Coordinates of C-alpha atoms in Angstrom, one line a residue:
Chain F
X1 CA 8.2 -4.9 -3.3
X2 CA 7.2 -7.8 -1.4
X3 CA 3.4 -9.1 -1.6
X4 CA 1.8 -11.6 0.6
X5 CA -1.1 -12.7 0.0
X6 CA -3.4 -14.4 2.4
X7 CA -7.4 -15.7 2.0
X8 CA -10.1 -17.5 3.4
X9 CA -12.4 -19.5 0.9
X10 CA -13.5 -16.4 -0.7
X11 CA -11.7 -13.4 0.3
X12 CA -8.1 -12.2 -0.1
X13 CA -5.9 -9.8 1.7
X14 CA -2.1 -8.6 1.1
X15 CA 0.4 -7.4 3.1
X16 CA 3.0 -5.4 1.8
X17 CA 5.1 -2.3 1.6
X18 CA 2.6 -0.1 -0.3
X19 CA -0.6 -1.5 0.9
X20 CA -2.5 -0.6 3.6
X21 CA -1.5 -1.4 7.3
X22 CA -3.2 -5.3 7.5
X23 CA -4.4 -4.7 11.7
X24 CA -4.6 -8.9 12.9
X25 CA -7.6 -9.0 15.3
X26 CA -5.6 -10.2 19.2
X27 CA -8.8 -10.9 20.9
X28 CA -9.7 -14.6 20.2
X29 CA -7.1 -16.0 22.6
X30 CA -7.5 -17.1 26.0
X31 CA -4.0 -16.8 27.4
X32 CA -4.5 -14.1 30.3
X33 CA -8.3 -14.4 29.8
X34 CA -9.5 -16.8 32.5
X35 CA -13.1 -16.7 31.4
X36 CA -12.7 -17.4 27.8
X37 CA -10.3 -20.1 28.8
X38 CA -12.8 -21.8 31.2
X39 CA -16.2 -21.5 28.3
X40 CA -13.5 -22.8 25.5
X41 CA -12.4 -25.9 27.7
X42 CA -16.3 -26.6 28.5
X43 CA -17.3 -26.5 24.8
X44 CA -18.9 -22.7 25.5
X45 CA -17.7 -20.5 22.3
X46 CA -19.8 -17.6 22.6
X47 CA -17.4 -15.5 23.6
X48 CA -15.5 -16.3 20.2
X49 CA -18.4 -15.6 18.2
X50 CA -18.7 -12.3 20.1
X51 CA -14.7 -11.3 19.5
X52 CA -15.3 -12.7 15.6
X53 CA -18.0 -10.1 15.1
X54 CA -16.8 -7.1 17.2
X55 CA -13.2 -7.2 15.6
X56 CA -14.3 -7.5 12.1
X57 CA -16.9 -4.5 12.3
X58 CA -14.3 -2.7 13.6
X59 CA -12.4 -2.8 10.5
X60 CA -9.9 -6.0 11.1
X61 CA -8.9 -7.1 7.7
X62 CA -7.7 -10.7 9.5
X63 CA -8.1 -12.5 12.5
X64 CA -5.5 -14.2 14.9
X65 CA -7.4 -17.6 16.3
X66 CA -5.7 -19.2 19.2
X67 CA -7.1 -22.1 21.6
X68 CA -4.0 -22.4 24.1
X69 CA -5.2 -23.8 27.3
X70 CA -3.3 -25.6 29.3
X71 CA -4.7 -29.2 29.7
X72 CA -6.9 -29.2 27.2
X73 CA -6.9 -30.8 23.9
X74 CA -5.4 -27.6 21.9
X75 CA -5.7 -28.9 18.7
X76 CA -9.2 -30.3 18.6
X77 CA -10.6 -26.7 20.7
X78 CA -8.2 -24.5 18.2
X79 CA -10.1 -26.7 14.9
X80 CA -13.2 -26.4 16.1
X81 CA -13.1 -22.4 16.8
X82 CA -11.5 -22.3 13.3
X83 CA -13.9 -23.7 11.8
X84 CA -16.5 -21.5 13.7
X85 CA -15.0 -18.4 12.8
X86 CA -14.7 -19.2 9.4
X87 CA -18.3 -19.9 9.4
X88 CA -19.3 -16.4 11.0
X89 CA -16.7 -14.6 8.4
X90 CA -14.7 -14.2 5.6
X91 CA -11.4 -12.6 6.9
X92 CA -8.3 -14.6 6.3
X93 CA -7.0 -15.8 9.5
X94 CA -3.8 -16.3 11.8
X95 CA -3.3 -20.1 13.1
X96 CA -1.7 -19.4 16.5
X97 CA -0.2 -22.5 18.2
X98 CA 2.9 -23.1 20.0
X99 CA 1.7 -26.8 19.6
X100 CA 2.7 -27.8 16.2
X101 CA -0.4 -30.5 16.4
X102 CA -2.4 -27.7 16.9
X103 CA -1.0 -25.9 13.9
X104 CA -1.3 -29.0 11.8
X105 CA -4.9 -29.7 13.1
X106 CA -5.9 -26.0 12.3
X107 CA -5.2 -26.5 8.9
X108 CA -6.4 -29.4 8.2
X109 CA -9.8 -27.7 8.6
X110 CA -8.7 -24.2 7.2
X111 CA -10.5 -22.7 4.1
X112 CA -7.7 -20.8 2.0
X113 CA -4.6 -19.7 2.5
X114 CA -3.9 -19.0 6.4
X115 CA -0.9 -17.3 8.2
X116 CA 0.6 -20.1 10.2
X117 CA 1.6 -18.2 13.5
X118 CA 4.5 -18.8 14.3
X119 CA 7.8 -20.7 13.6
X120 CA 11.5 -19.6 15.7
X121 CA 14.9 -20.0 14.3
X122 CA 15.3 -23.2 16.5
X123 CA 16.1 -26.4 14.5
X124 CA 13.5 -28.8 16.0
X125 CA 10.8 -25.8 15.6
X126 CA 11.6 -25.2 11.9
X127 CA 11.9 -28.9 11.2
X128 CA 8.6 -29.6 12.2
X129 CA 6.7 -26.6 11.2
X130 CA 8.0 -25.5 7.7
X131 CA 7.2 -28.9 6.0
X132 CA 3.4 -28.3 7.5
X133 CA 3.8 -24.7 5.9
X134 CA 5.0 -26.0 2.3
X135 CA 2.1 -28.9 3.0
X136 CA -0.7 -26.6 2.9
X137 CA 0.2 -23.8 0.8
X138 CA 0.1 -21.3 3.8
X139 CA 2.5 -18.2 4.8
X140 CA 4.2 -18.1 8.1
X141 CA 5.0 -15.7 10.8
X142 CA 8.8 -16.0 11.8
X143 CA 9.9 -15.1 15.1
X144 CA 13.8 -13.9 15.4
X145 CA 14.7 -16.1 18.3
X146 CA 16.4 -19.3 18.3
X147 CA 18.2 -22.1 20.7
X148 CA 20.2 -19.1 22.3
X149 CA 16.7 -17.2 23.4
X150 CA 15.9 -13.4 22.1
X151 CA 19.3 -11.6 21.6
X152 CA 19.2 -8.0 23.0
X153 CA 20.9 -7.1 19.7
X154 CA 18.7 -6.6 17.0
X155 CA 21.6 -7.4 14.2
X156 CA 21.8 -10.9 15.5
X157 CA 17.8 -10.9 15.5
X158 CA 17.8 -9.9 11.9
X159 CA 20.0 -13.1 11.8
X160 CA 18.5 -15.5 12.8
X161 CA 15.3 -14.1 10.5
X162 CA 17.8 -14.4 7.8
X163 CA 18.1 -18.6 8.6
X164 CA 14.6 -19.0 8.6
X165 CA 14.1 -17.5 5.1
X166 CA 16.9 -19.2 4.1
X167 CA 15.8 -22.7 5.6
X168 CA 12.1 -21.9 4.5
X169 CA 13.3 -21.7 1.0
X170 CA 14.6 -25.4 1.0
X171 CA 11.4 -25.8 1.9
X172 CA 10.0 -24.0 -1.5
X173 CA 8.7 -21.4 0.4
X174 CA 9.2 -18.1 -0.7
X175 CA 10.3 -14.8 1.1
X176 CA 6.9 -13.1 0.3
X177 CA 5.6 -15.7 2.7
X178 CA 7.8 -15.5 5.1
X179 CA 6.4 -12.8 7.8
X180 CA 9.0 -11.7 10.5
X181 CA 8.4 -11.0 13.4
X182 CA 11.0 -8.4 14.6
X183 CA 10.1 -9.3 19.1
X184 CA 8.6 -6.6 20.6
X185 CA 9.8 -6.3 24.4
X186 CA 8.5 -4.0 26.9
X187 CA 9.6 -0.6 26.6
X188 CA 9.1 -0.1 30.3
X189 CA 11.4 -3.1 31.0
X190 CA 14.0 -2.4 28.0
X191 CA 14.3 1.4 27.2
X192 CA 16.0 0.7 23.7
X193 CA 13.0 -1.6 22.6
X194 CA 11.7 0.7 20.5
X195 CA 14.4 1.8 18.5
X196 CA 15.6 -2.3 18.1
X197 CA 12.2 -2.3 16.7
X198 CA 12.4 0.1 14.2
X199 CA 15.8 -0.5 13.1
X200 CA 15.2 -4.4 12.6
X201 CA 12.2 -3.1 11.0
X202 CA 13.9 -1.3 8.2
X203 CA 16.8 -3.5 8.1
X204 CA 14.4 -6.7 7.1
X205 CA 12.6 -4.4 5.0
X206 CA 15.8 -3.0 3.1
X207 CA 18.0 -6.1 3.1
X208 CA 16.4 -9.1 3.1
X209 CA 12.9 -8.1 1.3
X210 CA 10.3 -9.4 3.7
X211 CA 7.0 -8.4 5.2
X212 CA 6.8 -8.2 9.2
X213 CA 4.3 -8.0 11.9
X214 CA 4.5 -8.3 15.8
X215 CA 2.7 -8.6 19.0
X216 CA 2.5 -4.5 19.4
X217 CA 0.5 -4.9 22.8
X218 CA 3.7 -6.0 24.4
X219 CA 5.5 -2.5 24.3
X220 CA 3.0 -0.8 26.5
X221 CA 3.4 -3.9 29.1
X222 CA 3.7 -2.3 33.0
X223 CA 2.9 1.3 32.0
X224 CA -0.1 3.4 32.6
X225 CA -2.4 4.4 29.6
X226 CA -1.2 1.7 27.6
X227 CA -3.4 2.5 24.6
X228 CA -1.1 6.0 23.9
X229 CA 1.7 4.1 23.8
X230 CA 0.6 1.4 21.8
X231 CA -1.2 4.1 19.9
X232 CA 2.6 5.9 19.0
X233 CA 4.3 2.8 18.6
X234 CA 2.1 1.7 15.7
X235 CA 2.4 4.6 14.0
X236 CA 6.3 4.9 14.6
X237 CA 6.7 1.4 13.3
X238 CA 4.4 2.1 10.2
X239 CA 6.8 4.8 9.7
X240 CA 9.8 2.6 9.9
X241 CA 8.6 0.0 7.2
X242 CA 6.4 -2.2 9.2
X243 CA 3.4 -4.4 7.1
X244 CA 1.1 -6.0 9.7
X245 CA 0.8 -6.3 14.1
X246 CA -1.0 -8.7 15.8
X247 CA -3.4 -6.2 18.2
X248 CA -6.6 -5.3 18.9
X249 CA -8.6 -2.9 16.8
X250 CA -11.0 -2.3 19.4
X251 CA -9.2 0.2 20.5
X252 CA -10.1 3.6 18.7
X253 CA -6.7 4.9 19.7
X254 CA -4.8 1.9 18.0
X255 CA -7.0 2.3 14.7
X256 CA -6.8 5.7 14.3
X257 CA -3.2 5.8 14.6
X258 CA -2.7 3.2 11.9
X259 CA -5.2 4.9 9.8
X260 CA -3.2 8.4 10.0
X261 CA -0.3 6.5 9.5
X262 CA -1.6 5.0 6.2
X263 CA -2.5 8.2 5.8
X264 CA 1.2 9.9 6.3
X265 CA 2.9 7.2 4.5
X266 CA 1.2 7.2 1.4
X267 CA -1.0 3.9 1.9
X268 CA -4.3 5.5 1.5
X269 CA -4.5 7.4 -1.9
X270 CA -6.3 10.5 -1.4
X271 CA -7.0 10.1 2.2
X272 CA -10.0 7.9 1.1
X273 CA -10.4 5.4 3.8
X274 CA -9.1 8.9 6.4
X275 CA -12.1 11.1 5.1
X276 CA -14.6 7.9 5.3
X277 CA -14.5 6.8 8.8
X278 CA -13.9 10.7 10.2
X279 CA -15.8 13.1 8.3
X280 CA -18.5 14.9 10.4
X281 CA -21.7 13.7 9.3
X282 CA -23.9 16.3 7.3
X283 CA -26.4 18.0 9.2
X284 CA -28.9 16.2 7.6
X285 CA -27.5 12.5 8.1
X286 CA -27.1 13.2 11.8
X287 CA -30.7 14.9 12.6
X288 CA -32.9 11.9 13.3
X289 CA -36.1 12.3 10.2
X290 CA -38.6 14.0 11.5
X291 CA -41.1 12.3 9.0
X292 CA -41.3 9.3 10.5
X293 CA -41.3 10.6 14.4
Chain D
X1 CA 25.1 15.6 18.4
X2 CA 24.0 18.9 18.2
X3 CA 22.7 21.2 21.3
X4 CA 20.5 24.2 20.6
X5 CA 20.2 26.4 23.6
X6 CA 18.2 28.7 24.1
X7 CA 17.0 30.7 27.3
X8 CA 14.8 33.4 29.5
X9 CA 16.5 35.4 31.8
X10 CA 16.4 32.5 34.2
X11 CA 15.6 28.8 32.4
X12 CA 17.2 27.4 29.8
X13 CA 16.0 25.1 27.2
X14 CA 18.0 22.7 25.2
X15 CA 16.7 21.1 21.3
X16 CA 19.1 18.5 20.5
X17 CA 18.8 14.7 19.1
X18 CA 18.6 13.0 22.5
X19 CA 16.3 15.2 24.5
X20 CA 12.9 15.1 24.9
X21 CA 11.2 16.8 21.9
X22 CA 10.5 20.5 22.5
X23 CA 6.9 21.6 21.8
X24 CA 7.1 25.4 21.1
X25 CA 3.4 26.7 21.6
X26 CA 1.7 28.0 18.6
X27 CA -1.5 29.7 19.9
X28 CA 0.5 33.7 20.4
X29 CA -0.7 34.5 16.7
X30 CA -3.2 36.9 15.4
X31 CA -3.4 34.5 11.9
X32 CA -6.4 33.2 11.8
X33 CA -7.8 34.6 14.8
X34 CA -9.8 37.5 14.3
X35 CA -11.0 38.2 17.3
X36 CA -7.2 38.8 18.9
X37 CA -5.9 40.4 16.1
X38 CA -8.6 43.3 16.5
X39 CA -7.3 43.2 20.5
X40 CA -4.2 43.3 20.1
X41 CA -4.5 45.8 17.6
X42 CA -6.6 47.7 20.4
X43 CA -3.8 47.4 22.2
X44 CA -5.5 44.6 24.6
X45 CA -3.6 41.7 25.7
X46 CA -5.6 39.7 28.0
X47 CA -6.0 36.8 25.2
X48 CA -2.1 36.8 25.2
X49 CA -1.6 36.3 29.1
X50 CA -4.6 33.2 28.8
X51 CA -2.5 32.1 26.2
X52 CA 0.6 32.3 27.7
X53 CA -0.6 30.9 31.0
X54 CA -2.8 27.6 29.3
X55 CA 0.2 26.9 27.2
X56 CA 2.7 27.1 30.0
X57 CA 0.5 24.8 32.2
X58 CA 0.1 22.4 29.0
X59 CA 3.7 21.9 29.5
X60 CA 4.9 23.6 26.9
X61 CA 8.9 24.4 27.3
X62 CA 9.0 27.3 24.8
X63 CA 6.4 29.5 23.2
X64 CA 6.2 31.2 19.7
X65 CA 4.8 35.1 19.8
X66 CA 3.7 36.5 16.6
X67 CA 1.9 39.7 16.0
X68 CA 1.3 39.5 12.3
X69 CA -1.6 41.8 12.0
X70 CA -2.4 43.6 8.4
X71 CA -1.8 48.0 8.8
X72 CA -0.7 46.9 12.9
X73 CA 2.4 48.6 13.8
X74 CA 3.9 45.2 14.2
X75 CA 7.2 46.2 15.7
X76 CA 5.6 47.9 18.4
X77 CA 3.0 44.7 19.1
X78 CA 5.6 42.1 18.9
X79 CA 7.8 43.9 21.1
X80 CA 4.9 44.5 23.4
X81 CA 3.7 41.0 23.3
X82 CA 7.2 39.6 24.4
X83 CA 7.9 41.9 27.4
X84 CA 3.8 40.5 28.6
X85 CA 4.7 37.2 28.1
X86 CA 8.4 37.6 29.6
X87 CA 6.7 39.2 32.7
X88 CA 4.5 36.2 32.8
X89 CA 6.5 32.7 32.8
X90 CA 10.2 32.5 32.3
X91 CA 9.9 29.7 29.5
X92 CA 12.1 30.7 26.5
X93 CA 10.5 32.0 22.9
X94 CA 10.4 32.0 19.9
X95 CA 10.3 35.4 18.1
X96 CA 8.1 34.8 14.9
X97 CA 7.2 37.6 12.5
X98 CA 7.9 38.0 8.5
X99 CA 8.6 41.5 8.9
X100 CA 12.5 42.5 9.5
X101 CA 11.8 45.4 12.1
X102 CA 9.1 43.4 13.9
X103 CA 12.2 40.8 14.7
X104 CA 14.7 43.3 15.7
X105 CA 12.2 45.0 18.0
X106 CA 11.7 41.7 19.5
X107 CA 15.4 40.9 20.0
X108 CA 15.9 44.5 21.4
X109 CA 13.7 43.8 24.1
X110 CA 14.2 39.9 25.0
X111 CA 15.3 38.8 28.4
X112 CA 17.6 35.5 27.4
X113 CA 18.7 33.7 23.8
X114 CA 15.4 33.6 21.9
X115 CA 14.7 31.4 18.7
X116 CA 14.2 33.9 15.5
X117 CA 11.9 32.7 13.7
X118 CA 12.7 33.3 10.4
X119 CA 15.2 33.0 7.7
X120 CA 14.5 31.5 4.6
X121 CA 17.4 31.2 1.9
X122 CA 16.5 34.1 -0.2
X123 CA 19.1 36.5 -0.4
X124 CA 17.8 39.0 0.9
X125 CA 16.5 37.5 3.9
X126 CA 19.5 36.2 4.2
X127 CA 21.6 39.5 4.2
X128 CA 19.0 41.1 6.9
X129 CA 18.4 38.6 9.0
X130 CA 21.6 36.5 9.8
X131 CA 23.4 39.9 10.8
X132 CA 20.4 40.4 13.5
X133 CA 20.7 37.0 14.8
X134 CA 24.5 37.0 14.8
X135 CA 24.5 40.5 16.5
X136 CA 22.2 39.6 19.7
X137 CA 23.5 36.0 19.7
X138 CA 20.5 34.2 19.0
X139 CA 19.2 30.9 17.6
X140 CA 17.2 31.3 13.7
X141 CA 14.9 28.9 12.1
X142 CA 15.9 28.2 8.8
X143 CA 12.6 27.4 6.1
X144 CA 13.9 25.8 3.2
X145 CA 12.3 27.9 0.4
X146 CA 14.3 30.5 -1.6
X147 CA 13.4 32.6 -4.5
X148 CA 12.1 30.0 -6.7
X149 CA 9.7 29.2 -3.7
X150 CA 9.1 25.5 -2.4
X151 CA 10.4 23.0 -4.1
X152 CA 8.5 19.9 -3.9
X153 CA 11.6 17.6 -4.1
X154 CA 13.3 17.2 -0.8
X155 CA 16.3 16.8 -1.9
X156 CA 16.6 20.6 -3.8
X157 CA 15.2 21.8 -0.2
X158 CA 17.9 20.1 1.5
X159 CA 20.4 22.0 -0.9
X160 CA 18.3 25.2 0.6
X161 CA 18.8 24.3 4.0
X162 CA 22.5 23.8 3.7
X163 CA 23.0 26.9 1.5
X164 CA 21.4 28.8 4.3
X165 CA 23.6 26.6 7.3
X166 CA 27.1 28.0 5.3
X167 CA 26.0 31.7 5.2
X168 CA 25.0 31.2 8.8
X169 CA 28.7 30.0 9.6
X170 CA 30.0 33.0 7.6
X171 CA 27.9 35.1 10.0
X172 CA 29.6 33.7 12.8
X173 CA 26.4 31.7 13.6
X174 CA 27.1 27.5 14.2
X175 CA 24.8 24.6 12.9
X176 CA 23.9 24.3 16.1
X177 CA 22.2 27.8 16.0
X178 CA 20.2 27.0 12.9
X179 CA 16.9 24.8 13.6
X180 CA 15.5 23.7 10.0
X181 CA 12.2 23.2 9.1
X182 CA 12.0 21.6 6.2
X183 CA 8.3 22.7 5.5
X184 CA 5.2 21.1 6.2
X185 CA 2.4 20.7 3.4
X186 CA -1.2 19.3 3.6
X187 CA -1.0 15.9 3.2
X188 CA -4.5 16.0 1.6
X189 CA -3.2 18.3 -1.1
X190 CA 0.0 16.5 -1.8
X191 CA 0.1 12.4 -0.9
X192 CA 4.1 12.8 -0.4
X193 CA 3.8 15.4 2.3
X194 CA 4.7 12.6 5.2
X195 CA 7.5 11.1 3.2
X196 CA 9.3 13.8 2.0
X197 CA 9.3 15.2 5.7
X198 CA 10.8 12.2 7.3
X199 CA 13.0 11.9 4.5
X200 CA 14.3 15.4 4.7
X201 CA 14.6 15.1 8.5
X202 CA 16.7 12.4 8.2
X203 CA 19.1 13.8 6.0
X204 CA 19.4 17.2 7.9
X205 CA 20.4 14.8 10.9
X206 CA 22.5 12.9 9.8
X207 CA 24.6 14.8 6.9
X208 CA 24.3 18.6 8.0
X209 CA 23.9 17.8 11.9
X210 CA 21.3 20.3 12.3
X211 CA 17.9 20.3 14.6
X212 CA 14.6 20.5 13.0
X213 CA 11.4 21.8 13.4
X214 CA 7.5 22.4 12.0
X215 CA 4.3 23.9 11.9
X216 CA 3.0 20.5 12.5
X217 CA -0.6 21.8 12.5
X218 CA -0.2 22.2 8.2
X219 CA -0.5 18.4 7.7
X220 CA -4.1 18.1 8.5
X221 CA -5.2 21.1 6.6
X222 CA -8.5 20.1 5.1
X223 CA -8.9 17.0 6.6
X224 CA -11.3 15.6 9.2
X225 CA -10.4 14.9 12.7
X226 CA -7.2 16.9 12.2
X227 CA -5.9 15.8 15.8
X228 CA -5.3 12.5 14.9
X229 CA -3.3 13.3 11.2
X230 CA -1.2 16.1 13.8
X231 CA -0.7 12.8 16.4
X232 CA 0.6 10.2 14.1
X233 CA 2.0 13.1 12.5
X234 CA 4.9 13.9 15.3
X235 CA 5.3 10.8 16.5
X236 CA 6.5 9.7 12.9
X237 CA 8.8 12.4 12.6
X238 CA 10.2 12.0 16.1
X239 CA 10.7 8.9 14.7
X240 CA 12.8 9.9 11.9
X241 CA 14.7 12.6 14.1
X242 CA 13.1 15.7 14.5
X243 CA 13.8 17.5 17.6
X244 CA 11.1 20.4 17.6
X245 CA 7.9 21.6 16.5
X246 CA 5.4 24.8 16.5
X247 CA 2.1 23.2 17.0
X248 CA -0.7 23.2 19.5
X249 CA 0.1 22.0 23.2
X250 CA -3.7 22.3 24.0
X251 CA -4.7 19.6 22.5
X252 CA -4.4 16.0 24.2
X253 CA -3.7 13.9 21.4
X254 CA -0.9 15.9 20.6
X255 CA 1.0 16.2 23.9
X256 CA 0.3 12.5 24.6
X257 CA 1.9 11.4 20.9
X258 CA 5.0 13.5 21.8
X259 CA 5.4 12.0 25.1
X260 CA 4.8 8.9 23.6
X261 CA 7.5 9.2 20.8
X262 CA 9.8 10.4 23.4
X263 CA 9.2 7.0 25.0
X264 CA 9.9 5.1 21.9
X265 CA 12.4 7.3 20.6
X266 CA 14.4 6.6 24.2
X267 CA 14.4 9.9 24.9
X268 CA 11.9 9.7 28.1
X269 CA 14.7 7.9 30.3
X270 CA 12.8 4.8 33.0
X271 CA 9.2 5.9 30.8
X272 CA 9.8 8.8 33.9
X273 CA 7.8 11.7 32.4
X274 CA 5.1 9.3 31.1
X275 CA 4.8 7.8 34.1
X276 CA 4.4 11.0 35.7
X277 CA 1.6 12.1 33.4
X278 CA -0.5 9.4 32.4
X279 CA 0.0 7.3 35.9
X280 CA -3.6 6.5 37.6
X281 CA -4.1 8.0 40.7
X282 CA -4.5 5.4 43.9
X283 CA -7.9 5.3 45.4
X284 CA -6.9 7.6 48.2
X285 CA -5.7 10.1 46.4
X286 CA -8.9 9.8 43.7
X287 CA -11.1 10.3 46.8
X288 CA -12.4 13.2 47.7
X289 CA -11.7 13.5 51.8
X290 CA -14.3 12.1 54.0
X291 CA -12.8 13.8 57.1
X292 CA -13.1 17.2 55.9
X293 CA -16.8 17.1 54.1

């Protein structure tokens, strides 16, 4: 049993094998997102307040937080709508950079313990980013590519996610916060994707101990009616051991599958959290009062 | 790998581990459904033919019939009931009654290789039914209960199941023959429900090489939103290997988490049948013709 545990200055959250399914909010990120990319770059961050608010009320336990835009200054944009999220919330939050100066600047301002999002298997990558990791105290997310690119082979993937938590180790960090990230590819593109998935998921699970999470978006990618698919997938991957995914809970599909899957794998006692969010409202609850019309 | 065939007088329909899951349409059964039972025990039909035809264009590739009705002359209904529904669409079926005679009425008047459905491993089903099955060369669902009733360990009802495979085989019936379910329980009565299910579908894959199936519908009972528990439901155990299920084709949810799973699972080759389905329609097709109005 593997626990790890994230927070923001007052709040804690823990993925793990018998816990509920931890949904990381996708929508603050303006890669593919023109709009958002153009208000960020001006200074505008409205539309990150509005994505803060919307994710957490619909039940997102944590937040990813990227500022990625090309020729802009990543790391001051991703501190700054950091420290703006943290101010509008108290969910624990992913730092998402492929910038390591925008990792390092994200959490310099960070309240808690973050999820740093992400390291790879290559040298230079975990060189840089695992002493920023043991710096702050934080967990990270590892990614099972390296040097050589994704392997189509999901053994050698669960390789190179055993070098990071070997190398992160050296590093004094532990395995319960090392995250992996199994690579979701899509299913459209690569019709085994979803069974590498699910097999690296129990393998990393079974063997080497550790939580995972992915970007579960990607395996709809090219096909219609994405959100069934995404929808499926979740659930499958629950099923097959998995802790955490990076997607967005505004979908009802996407929440109500993880929530049934909780439900089906024993991580909601007593269908508690199932029976609150779906019961059918009492007659009386539903009919607007008449006393005050 | 393990093939189970079975047919109409004209279609053939094949359960096995790398096909696309086989939904066997539930809704033929007076249980529960008052108002048919007191038609069909009237000797009217008409709810049988809607059902047959609605189920049919669901996309449903085999159909359960079941004429359970309390001081009905079952034999005579069931039998009945399958030469409608044989006269209607040539999709293969599943013959489902508790009731000895009710089956071998059944088989007598089947066009094909039907599904009997059931056997359980007491003895004397055992003795009654496998001679049927052997004699008109059909397939049998195996429950894995016997006379001390349902275990709730899975691994005692695994020892059911494979008692009931080896009598099979001394009937001259192979594994391939005998589609296992391995029972379903509500999952709001018994927080293992999901697990021991995927964990029993596992095992009959992979040690006794058999198909399985389900009333899938059980899982929900006595929840809210049931459609969503019965979703997440199959595409979790078409995760873990099952190959069949008795469960409602009528509803959305369910059809799109089995065509989803399928899609995960690998066993919807190019995302073809998804595609197919769930693909928008282009602007000229959505549009209603301007020439002709």
């Amino acid at each position: 049993m593997t626990d790890t545990v994230v927070s923001s200055a007052t709040r804690e959250v823990v993925i793990g094998f018998e816990r509920p399914f931890v949904i990381i909010g996708e929508r603050i990120n303006p890669t593919g997102r023109k709009l958002l990319a153009a208000e960020m770059r001006d200074g505008d961050f409205s539309r990150v307040e509005t994505d803060t608010i919307t994710q957490v009320a619909a039940g997102a336990p944590m937040l990813d937080v990227n500022a990625g835009i090309p020729l802009a200054d990543e790391p001051g944009l991703l501190a700054k709508a950091i420290q703006l999220v943290q101010s509008l919330t108290d969910v624990p939050l992913s730092i998402d950079s492929s910038i390591v100066e925008a990792l390092e600047a994200g959490l310099a301002v960070y309240q808690g313990k973050p999820l740093v999002n992400s390291v790879t298997g290559e040298e230079e990558r975990l060189e840089r980013v695992l002493p920023l990791v043991a710096k702050y105290g934080a967990a990270v997310v590892a990614i099972s590519n390296d040097e050589s690119g994704i392997s189509e082979d999901p053994d050698v993937r669960f390789e190179v996610a055993r070098k990071i938590v070997g190398r992160a180790a050296d590093y004094g960090i532990g395995r319960e916060d090392v995250v992996v990230d199994p690579l979701v590819m899509p299913i459209g593109a690569m019709g085994t994707a979803g069974r590498q998935v699910f097999h690296l998921v129990g393998r990393l699970r079974n063997e080497l101990g550790v939580n995972t999470t992915c970007g579960a978006s990607n395996i709809s990618f090219g096909l219609p009616n994405r959100a069934g698919i995404n929808a499926a997938f979740l659930s499958m991957a629950i099923g097959a051991g998995m802790t955490s995914a990076i997607t967005n809970p505004l979908e009802p599909e996407v929440r109500q599958a993880v929530l049934a899957a909780d439900v089906l794998a024993g991580r909601d006692p007593h269908c508690a959290t199932w029976i609150r969010t779906y019961r059918v409202p009492t007659e009386t609850a539903r009919r607007p009062s008449r006393r005050r019309g």
